[in-house]
Tab-separated table of C-alpha atoms in Angstrom:
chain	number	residue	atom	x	y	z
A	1	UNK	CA	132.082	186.827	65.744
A	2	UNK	CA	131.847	183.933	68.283
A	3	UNK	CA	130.576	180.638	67.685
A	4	UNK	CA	128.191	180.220	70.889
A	5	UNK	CA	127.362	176.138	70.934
A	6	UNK	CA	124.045	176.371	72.394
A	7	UNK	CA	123.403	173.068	74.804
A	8	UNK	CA	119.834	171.832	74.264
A	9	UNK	CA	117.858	171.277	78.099
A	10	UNK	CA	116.763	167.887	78.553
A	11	UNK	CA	115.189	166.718	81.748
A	12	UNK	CA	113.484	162.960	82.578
A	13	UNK	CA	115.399	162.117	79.672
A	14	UNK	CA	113.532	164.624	77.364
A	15	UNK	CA	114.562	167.316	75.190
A	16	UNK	CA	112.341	170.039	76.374
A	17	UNK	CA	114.000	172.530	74.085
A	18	UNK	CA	112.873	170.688	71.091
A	19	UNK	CA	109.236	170.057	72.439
A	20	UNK	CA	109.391	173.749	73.388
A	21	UNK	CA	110.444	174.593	69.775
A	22	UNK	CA	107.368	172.322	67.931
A	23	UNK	CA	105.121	173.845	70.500
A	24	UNK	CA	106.609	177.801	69.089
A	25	UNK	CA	105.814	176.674	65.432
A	26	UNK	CA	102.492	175.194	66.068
A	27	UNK	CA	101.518	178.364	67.978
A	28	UNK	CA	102.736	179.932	64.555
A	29	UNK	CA	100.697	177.969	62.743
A	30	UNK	CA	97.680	175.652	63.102
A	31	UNK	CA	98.079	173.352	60.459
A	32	UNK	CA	101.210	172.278	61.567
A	33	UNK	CA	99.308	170.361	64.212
A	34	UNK	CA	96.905	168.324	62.264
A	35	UNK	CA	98.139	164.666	62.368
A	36	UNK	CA	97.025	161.736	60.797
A	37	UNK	CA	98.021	158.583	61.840
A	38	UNK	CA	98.060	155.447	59.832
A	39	UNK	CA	98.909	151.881	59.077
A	40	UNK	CA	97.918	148.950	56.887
A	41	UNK	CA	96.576	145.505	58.608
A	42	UNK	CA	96.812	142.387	56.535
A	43	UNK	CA	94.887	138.743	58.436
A	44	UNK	CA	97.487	136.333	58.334
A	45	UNK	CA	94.808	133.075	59.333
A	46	UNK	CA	92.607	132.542	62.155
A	47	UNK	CA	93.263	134.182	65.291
A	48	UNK	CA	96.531	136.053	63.162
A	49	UNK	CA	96.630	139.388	62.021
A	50	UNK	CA	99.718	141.742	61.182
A	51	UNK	CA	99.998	145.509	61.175
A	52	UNK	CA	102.630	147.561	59.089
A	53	UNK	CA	103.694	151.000	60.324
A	54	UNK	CA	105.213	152.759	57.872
A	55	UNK	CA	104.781	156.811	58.957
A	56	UNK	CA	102.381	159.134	59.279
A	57	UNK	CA	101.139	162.833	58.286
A	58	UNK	CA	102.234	165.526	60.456
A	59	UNK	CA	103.741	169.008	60.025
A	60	UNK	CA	102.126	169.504	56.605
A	61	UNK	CA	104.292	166.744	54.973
A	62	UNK	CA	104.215	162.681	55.173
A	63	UNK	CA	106.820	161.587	57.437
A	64	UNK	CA	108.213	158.025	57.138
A	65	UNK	CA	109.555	156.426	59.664
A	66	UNK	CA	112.844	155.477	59.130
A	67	UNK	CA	112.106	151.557	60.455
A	68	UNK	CA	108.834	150.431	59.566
A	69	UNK	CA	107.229	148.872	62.484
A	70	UNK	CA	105.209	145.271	62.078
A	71	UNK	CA	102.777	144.310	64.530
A	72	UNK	CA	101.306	140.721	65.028
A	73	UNK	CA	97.987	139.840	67.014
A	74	UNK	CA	97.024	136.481	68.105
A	75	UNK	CA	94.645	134.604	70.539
A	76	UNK	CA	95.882	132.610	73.546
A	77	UNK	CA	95.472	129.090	72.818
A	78	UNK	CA	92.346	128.881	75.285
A	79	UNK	CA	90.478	130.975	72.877
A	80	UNK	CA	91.338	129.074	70.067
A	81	UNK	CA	94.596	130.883	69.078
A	82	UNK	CA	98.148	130.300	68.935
A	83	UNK	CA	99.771	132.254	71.695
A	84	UNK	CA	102.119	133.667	68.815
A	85	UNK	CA	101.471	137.530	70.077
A	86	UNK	CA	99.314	140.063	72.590
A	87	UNK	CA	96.007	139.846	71.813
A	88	UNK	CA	94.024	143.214	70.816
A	89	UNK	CA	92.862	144.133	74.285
A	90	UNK	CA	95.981	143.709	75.849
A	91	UNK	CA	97.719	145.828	73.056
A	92	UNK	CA	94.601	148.388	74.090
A	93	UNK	CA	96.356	147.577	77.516
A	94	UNK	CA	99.858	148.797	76.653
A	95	UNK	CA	98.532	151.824	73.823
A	96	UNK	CA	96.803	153.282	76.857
A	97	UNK	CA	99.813	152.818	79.662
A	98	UNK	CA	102.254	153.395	76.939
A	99	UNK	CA	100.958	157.313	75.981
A	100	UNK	CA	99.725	158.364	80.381
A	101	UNK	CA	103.517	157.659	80.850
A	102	UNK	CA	104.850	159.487	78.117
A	103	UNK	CA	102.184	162.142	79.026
A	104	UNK	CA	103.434	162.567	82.628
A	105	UNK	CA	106.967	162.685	81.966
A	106	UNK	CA	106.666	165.010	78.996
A	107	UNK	CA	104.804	167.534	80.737
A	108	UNK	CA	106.599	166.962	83.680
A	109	UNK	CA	109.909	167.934	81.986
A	110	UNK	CA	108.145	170.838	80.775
A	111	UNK	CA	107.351	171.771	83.866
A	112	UNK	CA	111.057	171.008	85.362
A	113	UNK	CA	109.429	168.245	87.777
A	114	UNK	CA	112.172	165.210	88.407
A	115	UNK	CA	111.017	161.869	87.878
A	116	UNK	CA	113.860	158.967	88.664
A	117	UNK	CA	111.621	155.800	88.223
A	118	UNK	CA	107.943	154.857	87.149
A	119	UNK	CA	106.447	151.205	87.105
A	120	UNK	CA	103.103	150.675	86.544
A	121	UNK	CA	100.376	147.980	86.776
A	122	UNK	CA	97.456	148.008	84.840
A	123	UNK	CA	94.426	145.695	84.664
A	124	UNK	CA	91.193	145.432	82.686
A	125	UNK	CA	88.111	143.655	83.459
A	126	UNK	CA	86.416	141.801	80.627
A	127	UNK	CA	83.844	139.459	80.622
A	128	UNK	CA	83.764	137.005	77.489
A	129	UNK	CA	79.813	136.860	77.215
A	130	UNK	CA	79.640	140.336	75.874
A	131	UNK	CA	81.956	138.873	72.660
A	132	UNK	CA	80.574	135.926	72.633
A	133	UNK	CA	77.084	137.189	72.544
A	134	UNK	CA	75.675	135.007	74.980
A	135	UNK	CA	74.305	138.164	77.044
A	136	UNK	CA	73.456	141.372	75.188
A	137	UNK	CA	73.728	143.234	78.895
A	138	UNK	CA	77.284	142.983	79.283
A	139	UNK	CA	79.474	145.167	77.481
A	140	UNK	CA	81.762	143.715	74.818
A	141	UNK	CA	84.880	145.537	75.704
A	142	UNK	CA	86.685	146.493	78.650
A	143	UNK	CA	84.162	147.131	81.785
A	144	UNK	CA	86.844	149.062	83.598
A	145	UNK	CA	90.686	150.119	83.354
A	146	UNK	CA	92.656	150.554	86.633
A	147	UNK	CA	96.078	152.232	85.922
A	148	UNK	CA	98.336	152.122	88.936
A	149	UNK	CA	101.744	153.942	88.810
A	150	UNK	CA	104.516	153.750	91.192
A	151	UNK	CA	106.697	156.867	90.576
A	152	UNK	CA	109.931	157.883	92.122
A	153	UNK	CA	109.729	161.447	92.790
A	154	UNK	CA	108.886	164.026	95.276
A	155	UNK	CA	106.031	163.730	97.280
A	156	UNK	CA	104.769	166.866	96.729
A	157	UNK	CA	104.648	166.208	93.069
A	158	UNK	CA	102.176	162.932	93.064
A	159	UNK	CA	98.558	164.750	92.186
A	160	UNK	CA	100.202	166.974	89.484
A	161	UNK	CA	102.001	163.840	88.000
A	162	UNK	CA	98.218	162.142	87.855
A	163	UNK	CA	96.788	165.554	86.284
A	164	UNK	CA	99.565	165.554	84.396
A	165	UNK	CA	99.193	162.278	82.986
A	166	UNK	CA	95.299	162.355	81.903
A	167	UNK	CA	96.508	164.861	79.561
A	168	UNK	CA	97.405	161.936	77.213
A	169	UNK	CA	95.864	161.311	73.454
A	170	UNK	CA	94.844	157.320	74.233
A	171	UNK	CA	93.349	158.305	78.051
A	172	UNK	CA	91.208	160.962	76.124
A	173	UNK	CA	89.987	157.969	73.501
A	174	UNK	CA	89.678	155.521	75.739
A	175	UNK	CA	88.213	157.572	78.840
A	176	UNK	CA	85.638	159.207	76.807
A	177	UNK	CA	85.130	157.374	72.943
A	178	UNK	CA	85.475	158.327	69.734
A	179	UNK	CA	83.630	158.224	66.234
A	180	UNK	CA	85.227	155.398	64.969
A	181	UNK	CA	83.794	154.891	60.706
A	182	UNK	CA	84.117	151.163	59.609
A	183	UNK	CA	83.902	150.367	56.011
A	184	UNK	CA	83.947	146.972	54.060
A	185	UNK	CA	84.528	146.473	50.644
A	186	UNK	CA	85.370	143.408	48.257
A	187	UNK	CA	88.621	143.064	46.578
B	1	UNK	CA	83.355	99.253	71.623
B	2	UNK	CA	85.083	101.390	68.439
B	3	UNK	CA	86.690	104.592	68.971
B	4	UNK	CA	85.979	107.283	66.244
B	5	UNK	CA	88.541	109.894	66.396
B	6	UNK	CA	86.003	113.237	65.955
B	7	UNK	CA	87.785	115.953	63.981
B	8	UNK	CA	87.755	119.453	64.870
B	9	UNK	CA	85.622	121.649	61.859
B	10	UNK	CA	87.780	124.874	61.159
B	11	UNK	CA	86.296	127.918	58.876
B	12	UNK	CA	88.551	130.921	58.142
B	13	UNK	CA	91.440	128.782	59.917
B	14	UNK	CA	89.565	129.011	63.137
B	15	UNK	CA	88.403	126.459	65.553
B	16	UNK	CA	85.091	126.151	65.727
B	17	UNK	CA	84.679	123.473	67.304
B	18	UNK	CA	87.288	124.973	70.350
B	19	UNK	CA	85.341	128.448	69.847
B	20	UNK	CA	82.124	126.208	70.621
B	21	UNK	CA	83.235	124.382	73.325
B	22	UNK	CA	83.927	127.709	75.145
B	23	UNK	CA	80.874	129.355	74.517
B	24	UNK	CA	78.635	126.433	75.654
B	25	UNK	CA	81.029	125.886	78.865
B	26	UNK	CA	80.384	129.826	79.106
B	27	UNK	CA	76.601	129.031	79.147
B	28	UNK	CA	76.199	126.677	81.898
B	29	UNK	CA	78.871	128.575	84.498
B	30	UNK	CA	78.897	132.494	83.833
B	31	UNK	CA	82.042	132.985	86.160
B	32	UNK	CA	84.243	131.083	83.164
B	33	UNK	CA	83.658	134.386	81.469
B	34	UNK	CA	85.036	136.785	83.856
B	35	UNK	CA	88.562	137.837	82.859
B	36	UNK	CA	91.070	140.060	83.814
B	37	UNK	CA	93.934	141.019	81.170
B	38	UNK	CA	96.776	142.790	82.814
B	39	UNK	CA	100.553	144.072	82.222
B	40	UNK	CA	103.227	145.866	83.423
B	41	UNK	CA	104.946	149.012	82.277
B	42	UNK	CA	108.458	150.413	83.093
B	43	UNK	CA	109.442	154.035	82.132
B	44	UNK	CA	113.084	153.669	80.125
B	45	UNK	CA	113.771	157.084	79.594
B	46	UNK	CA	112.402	159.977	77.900
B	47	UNK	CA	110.097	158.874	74.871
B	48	UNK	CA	110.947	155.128	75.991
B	49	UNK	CA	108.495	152.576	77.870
B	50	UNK	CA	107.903	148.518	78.269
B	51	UNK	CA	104.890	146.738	79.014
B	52	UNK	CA	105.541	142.863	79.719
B	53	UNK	CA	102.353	141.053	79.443
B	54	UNK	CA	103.240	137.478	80.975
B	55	UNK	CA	99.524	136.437	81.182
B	56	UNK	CA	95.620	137.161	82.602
B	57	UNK	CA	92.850	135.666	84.834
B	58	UNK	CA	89.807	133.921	82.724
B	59	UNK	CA	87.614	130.799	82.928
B	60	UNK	CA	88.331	130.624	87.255
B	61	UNK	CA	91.986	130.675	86.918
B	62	UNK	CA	95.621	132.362	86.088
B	63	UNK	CA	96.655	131.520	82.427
B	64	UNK	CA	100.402	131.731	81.427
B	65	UNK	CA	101.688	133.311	78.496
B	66	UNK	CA	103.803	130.217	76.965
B	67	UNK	CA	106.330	133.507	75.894
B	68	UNK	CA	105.652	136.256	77.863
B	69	UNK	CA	105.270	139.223	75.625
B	70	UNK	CA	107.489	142.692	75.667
B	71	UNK	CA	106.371	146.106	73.420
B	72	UNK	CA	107.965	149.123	74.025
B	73	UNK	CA	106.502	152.862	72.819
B	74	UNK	CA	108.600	155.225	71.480
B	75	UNK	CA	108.302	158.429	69.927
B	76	UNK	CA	109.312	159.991	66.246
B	77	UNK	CA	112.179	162.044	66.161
B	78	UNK	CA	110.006	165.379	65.221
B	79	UNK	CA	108.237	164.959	68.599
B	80	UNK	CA	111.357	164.461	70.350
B	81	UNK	CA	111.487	160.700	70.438
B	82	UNK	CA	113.799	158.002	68.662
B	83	UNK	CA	112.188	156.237	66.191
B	84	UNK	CA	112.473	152.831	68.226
B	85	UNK	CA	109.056	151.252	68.253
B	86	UNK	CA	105.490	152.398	67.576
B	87	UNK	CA	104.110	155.634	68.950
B	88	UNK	CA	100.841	154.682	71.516
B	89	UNK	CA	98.616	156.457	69.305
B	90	UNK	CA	99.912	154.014	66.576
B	91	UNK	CA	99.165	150.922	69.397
B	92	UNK	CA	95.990	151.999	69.474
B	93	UNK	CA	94.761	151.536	65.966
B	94	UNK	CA	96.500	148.506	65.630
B	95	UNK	CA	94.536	147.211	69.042
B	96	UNK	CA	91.625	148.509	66.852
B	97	UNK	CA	92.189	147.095	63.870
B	98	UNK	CA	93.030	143.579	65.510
B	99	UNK	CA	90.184	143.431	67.100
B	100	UNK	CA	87.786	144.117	64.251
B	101	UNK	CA	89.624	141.860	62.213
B	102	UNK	CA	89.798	139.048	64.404
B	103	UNK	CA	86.366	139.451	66.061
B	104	UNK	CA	85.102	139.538	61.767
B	105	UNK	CA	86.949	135.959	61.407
B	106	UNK	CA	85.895	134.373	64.434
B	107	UNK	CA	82.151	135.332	64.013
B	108	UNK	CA	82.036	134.727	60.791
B	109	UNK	CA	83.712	131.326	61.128
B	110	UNK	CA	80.680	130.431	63.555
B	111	UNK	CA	78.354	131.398	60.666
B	112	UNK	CA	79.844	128.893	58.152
B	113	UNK	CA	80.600	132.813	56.046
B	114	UNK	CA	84.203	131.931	54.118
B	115	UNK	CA	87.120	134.964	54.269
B	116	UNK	CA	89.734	134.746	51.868
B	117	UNK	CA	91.366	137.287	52.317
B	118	UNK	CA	91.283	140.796	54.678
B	119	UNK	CA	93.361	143.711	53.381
B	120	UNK	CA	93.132	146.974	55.719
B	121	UNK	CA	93.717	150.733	55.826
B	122	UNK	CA	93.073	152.593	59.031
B	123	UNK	CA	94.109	156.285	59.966
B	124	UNK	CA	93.218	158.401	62.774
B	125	UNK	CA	92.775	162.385	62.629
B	126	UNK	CA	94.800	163.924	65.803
B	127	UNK	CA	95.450	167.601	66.366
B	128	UNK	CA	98.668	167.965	68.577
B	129	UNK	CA	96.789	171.128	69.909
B	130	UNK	CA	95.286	168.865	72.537
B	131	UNK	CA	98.303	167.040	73.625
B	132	UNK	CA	100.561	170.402	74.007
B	133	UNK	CA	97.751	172.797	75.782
B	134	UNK	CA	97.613	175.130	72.989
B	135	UNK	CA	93.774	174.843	72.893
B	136	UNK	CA	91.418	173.523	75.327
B	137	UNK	CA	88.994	173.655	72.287
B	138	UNK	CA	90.964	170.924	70.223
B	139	UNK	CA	90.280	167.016	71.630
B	140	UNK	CA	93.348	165.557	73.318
B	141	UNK	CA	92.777	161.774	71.398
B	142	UNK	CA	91.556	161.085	68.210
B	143	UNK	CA	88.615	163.381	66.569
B	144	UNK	CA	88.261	160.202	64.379
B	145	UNK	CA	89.207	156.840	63.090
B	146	UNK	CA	88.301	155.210	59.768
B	147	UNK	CA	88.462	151.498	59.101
B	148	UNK	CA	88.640	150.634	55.550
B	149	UNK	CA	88.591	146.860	55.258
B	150	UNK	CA	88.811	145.215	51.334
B	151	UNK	CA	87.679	141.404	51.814
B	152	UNK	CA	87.589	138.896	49.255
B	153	UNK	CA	84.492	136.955	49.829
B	154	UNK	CA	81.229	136.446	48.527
B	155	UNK	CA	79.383	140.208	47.680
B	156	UNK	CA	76.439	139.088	49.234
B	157	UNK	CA	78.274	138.722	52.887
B	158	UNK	CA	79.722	142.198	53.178
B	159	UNK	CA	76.990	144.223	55.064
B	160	UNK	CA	77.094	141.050	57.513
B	161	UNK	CA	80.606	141.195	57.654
B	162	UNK	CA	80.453	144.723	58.928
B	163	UNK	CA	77.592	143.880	61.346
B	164	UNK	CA	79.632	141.724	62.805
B	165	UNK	CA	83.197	143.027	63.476
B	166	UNK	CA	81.492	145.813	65.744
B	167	UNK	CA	81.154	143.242	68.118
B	168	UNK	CA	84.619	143.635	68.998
B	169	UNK	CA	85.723	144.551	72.132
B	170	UNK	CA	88.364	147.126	71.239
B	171	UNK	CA	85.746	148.607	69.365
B	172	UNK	CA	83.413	148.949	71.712
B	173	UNK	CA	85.774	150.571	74.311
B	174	UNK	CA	87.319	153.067	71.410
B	175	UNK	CA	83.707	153.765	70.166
B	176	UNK	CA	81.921	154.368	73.257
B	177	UNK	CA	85.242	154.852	76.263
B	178	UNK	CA	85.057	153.240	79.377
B	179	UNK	CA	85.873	153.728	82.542
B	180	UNK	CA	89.417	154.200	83.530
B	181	UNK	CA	90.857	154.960	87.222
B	182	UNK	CA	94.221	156.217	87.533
B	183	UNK	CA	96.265	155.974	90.773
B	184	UNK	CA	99.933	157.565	91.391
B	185	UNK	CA	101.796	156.537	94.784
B	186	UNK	CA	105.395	156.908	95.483
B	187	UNK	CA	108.170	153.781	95.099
């Protein structure tokens, strides 16, 4: 008997044959896919507010990340903060960008489409009297999101890229809402 | 002529007076409130990505970022990543959570309502069905968030409390989606 080392595929960087394997199992079984992600936010003062990432449930079984992440927020100093972090709609900003890139080049290296390079603006319009209350007809949050890649690739490949990349978790909370349950109790 | 130095009134280690002072500058010239937050992403490799966030556009002009700002996504090794930063499904409650959190201090600071202290769980329910195309059936995002915030502070403020985070901004856009245009052109 012959030891065959067999060389895992990995294209834009990704390791399709592992994606391709969690994909197998899930097929296999459902529950595998139900995910819950988590953290724990503690408000530092003021504008100051820290999240701790510790893991999440996935797979049937918690799974801890191995470096627990720690997130700050903060205000710019023109609204009263103290520039010490993003503020919350800019990390909206980067949650969204963050997951249509990963989206495109996952499913592109599924798909065994090249992708050398991507940079990407993105902008958000928000006007402050929604928050502020001064005008109950503007909306409080973002009144549009413009998302504009630059990707080094094949031409031929640019519309399935963007198809590609509205396949992603955020795009589908952000594009469309979700139920979002708010609860406050006293310590 | 005596000069009487006027101290700034802070609640919940926020700035009233500053928060104030914008909102009444607000009133009188609308435009003030018109901003545009922005970034910009870079694809690493595989799982990898970095948005730099060295500023936005509000109250008629471009603001600097004293420290321009870097977060990078990454994924966890199950799902073919490398554990290096926060997934963006993980961004996005903590963009979430910021929000609420700071948009409870602020508002409540305005009200003269004292926070002591703001302790929170959030989790999100996600079924990697979406994401992989194993069911068109199964939401791509979040099927839905809960926000469990412990606050010590008077009992009788805690329905207002709640009343008045959902003013938030990252709420509103996770809650209800907004629109977001995508564009992919070649480098």
């Amino acid at each position: 008997m012959v030891n065959v080392a067999v060389q895992d595929k990995y294209v834009n960087g990704v390791n399709v044959s592992a994606v391709q394997a969690v994909a197998k199992d899930i097929q296999s079984d459902f529950e595998l896919a139900k995910c819950t992600f988590r953290l724990h936010n503690k408000w530092i003062n003021g504008s100051i507010n820290s999240s701790n990432i510790d893991g999440f449930f996935g797979f049937k079984k918690d799974i801890a990340h191995p470096n627990p992440f720690s997130l700050e927020v903060d205000e710019p100093s023109c609204l009263a903060g103290s520039n010490k972090a993003p503020g919350p709609v800019e990390y909206l900003l980067h949650a969204l960008v963050g997951c249509l890139t990963t989206t495109m080049v996952y499913h592109s290296a599924i798909r065994d489409i090249q992708i050398d390079e991507v940079d990407t603006e993105v902008e958000g319009d928000l006007d402050l009297r929604g928050f502020l209350g001064i005008s109950n007809d503007v909306p409080k949050g973002y009144q549009n999101i413009r998302v504009n890649f630059k990707v080094k690739t094949d031409e031929q490949n640019l519309d399935r890229l963007k198809a590609l990349s509205k396949l992603s978790p955020v795009f589908d909370v952000v594009s469309k809402g979700t139920d979002v349950q708010v609860s406050v109790e006293r310590i």
